Tab-separated table of N, CA and C and ligand atoms in Angstrom:
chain	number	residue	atom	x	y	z
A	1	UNK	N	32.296	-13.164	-16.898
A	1	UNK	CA	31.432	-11.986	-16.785
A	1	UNK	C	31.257	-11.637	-15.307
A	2	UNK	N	31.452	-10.121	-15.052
A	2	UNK	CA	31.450	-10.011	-13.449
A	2	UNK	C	29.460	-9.670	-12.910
A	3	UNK	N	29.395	-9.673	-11.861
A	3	UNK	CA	28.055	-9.324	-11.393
A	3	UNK	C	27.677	-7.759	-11.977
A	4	UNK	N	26.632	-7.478	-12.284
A	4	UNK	CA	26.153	-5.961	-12.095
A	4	UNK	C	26.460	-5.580	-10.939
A	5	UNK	N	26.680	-4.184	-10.513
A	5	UNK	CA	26.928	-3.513	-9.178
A	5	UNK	C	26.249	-2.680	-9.399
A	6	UNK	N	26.079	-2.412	-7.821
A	6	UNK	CA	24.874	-0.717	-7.834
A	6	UNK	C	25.240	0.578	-8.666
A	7	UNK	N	26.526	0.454	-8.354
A	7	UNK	CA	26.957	1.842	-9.489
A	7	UNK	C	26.981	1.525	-10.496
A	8	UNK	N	26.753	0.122	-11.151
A	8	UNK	CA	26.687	-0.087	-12.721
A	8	UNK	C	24.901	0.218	-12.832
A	9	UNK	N	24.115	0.204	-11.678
A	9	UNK	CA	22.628	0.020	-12.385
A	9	UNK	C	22.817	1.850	-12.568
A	10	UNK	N	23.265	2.665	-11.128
A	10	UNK	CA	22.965	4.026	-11.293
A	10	UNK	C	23.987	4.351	-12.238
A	11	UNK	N	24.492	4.128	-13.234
A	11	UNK	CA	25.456	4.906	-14.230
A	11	UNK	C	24.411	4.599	-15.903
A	12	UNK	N	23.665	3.217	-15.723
A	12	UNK	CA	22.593	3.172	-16.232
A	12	UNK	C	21.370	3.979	-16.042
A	13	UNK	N	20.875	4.571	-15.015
A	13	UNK	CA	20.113	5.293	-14.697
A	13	UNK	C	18.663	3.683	-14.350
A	14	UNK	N	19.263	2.912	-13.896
A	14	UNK	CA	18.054	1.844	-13.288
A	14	UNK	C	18.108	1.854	-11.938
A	15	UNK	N	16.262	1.222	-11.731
A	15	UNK	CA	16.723	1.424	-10.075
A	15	UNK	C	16.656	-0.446	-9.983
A	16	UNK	N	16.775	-0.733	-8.522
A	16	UNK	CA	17.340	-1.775	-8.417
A	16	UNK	C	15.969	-2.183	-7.649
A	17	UNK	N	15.590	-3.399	-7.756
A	17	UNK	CA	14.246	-4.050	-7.846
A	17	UNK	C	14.364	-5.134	-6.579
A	18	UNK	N	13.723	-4.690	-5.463
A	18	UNK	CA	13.908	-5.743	-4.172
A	18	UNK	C	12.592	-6.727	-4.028
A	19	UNK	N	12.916	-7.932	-3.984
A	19	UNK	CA	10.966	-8.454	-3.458
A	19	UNK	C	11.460	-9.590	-2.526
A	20	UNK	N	10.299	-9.423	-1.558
A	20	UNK	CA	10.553	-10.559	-0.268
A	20	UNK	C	9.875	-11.651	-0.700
A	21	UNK	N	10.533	-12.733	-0.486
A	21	UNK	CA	9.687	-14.125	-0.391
A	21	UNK	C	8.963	-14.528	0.777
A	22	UNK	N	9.072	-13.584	1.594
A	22	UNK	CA	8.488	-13.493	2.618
A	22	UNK	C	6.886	-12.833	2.961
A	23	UNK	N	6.787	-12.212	2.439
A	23	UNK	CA	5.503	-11.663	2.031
A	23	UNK	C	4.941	-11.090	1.115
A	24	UNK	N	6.037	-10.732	-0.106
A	24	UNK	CA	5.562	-11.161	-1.379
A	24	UNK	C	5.700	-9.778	-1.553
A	25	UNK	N	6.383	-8.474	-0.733
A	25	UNK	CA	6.150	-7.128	-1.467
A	25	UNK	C	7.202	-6.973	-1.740
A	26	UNK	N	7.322	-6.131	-2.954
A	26	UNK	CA	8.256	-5.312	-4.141
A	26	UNK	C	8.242	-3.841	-4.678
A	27	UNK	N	9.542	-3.777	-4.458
A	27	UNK	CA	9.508	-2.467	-5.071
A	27	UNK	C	10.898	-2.118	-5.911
A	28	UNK	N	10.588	-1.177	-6.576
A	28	UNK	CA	11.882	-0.576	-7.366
A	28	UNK	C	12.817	0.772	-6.316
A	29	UNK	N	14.181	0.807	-6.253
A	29	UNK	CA	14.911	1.694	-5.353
A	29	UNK	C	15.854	1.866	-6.260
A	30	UNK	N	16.525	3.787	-5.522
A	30	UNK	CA	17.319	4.138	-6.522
A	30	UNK	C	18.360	3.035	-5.870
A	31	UNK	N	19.153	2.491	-6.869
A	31	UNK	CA	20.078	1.926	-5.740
A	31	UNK	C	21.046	2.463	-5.028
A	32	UNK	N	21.436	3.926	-5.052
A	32	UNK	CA	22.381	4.115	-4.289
A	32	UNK	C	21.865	4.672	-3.138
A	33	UNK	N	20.371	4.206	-2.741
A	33	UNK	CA	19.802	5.210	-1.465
A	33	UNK	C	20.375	4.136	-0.427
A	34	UNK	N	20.285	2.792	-0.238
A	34	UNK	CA	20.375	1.975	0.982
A	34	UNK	C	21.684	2.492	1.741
A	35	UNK	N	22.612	3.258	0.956
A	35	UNK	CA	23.880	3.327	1.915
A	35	UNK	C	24.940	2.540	1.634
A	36	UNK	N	24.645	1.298	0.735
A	36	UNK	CA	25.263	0.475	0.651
A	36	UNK	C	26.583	0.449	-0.588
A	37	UNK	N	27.835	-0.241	-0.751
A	37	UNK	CA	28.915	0.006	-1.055
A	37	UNK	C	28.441	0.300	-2.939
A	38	UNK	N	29.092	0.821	-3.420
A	38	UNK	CA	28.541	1.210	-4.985
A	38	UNK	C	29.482	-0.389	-5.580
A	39	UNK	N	29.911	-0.792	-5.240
A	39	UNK	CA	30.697	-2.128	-5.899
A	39	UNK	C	30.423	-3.416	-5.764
A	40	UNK	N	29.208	-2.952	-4.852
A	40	UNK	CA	28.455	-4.329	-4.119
A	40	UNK	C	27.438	-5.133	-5.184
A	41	UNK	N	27.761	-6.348	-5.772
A	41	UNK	CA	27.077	-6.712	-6.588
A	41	UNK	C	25.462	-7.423	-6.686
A	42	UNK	N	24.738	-6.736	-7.500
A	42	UNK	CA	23.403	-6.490	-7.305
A	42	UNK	C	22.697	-8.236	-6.192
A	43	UNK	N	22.637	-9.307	-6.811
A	43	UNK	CA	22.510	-10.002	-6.168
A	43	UNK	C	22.714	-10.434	-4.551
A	44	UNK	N	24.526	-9.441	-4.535
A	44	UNK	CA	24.579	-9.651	-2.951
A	44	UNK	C	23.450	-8.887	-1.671
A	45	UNK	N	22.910	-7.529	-2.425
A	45	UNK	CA	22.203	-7.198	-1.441
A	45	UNK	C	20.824	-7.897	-0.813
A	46	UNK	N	20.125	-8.308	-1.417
A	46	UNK	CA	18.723	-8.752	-0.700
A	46	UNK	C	19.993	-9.642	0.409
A	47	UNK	N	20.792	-10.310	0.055
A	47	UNK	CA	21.478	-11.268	1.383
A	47	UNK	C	22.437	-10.742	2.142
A	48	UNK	N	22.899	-9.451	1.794
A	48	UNK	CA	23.084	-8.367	2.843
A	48	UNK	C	22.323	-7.879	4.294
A	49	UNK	N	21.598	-7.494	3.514
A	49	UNK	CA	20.506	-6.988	4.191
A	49	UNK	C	18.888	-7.096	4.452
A	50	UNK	N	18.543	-6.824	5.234
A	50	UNK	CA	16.951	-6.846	5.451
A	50	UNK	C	16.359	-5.824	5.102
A	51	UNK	N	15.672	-5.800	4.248
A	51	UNK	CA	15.240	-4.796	3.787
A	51	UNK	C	13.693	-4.635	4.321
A	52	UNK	N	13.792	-3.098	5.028
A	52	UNK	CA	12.702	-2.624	5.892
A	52	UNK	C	11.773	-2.446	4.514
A	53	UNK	N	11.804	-1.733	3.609
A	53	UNK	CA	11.420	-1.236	2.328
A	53	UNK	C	10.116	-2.610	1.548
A	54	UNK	N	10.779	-3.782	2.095
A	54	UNK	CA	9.713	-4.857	1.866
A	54	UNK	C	9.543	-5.348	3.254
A	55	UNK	N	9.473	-5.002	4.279
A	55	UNK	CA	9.020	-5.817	5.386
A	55	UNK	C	9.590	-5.903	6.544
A	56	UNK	N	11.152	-5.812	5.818
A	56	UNK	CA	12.061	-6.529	6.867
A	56	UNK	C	12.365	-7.947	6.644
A	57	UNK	N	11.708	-8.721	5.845
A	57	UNK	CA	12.256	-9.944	5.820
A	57	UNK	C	13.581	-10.318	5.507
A	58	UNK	N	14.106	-11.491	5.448
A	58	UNK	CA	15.072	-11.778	5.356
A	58	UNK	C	15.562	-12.614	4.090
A	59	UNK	N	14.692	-12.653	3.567
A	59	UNK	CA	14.265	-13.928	2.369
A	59	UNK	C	14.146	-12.512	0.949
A	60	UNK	N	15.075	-11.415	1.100
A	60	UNK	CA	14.906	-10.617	0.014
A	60	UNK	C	15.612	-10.594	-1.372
A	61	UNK	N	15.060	-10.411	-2.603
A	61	UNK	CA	15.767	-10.948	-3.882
A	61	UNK	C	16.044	-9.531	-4.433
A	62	UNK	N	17.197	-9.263	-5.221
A	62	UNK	CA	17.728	-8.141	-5.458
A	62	UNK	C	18.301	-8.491	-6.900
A	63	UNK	N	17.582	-7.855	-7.739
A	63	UNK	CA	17.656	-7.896	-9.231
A	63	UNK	C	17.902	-6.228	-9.842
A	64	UNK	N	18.601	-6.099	-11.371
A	64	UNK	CA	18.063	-4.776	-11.880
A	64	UNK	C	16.623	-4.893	-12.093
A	65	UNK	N	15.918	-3.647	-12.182
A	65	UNK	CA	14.641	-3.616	-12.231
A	65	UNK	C	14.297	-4.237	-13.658
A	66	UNK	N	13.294	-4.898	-13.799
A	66	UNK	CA	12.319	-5.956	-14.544
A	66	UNK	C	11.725	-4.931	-15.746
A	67	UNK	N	11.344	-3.835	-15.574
A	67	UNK	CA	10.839	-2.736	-16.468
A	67	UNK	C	11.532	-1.419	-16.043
A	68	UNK	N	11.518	-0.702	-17.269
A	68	UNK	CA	11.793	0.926	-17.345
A	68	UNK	C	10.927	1.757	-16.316
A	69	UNK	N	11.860	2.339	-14.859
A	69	UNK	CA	10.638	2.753	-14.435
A	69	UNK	C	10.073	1.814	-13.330
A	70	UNK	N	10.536	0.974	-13.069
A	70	UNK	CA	10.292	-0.114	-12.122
A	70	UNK	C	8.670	-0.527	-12.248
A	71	UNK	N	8.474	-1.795	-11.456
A	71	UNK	CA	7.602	-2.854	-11.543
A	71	UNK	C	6.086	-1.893	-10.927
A	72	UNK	N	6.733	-1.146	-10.180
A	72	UNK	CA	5.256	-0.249	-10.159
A	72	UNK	C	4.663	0.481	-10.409
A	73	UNK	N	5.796	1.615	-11.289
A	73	UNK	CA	5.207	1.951	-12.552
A	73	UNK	C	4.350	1.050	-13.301
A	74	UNK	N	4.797	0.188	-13.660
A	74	UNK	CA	4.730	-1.258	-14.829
A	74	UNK	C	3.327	-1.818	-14.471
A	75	UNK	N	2.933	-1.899	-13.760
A	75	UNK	CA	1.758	-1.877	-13.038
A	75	UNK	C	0.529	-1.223	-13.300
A	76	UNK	N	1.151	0.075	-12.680
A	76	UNK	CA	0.254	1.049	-13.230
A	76	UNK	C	-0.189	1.315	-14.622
A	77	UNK	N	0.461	1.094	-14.963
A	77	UNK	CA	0.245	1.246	-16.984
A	77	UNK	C	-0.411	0.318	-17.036
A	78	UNK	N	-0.281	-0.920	-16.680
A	78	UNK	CA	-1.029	-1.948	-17.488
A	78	UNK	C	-2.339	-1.641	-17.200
A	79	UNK	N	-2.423	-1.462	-15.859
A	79	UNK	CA	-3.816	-1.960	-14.763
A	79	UNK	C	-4.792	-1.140	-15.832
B	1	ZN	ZN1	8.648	-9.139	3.630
């Protein structure tokens, strides 16, 4: 089985779900905004890159998003 890639989450219409272990913030992104290659498989980015979007840390985890609508939507509904 190969990795998800960014163009597999946006052909799904998901966004791609970043969170730092570094300070603990998260968010949902379309994934094809970072710039980054559409073949690039979802996991490789948080270790790509630093993502300013949570901090800048370096310690970033890169999943498809966790809920429809991302985690802060998901949030919001519950709260
Ligand atoms: Zn951070």
């Amino acid at each position: 089985m190969t990795a998800v890639t960014l163009d597999d989450l946006a052909r799904e219409r998901k966004l791609l779900w970043l969170w730092c272990a570094g300070c603990g913030r998260e968010r949902d992104v379309d994934p094809l905004s970072l710039g980054l290659a559409g073949d690039m498989p979802v996991p490789d980015v948080g270790k790509r890159i630093s993502v300013r979007l949570v901090g800048g840390g370096r310690a970033v985890t890169s999943a498809p998003e966790l809920h429809p609508g991302g985690v802060t939507q998901y949030r919001e509904r519950i709260r």
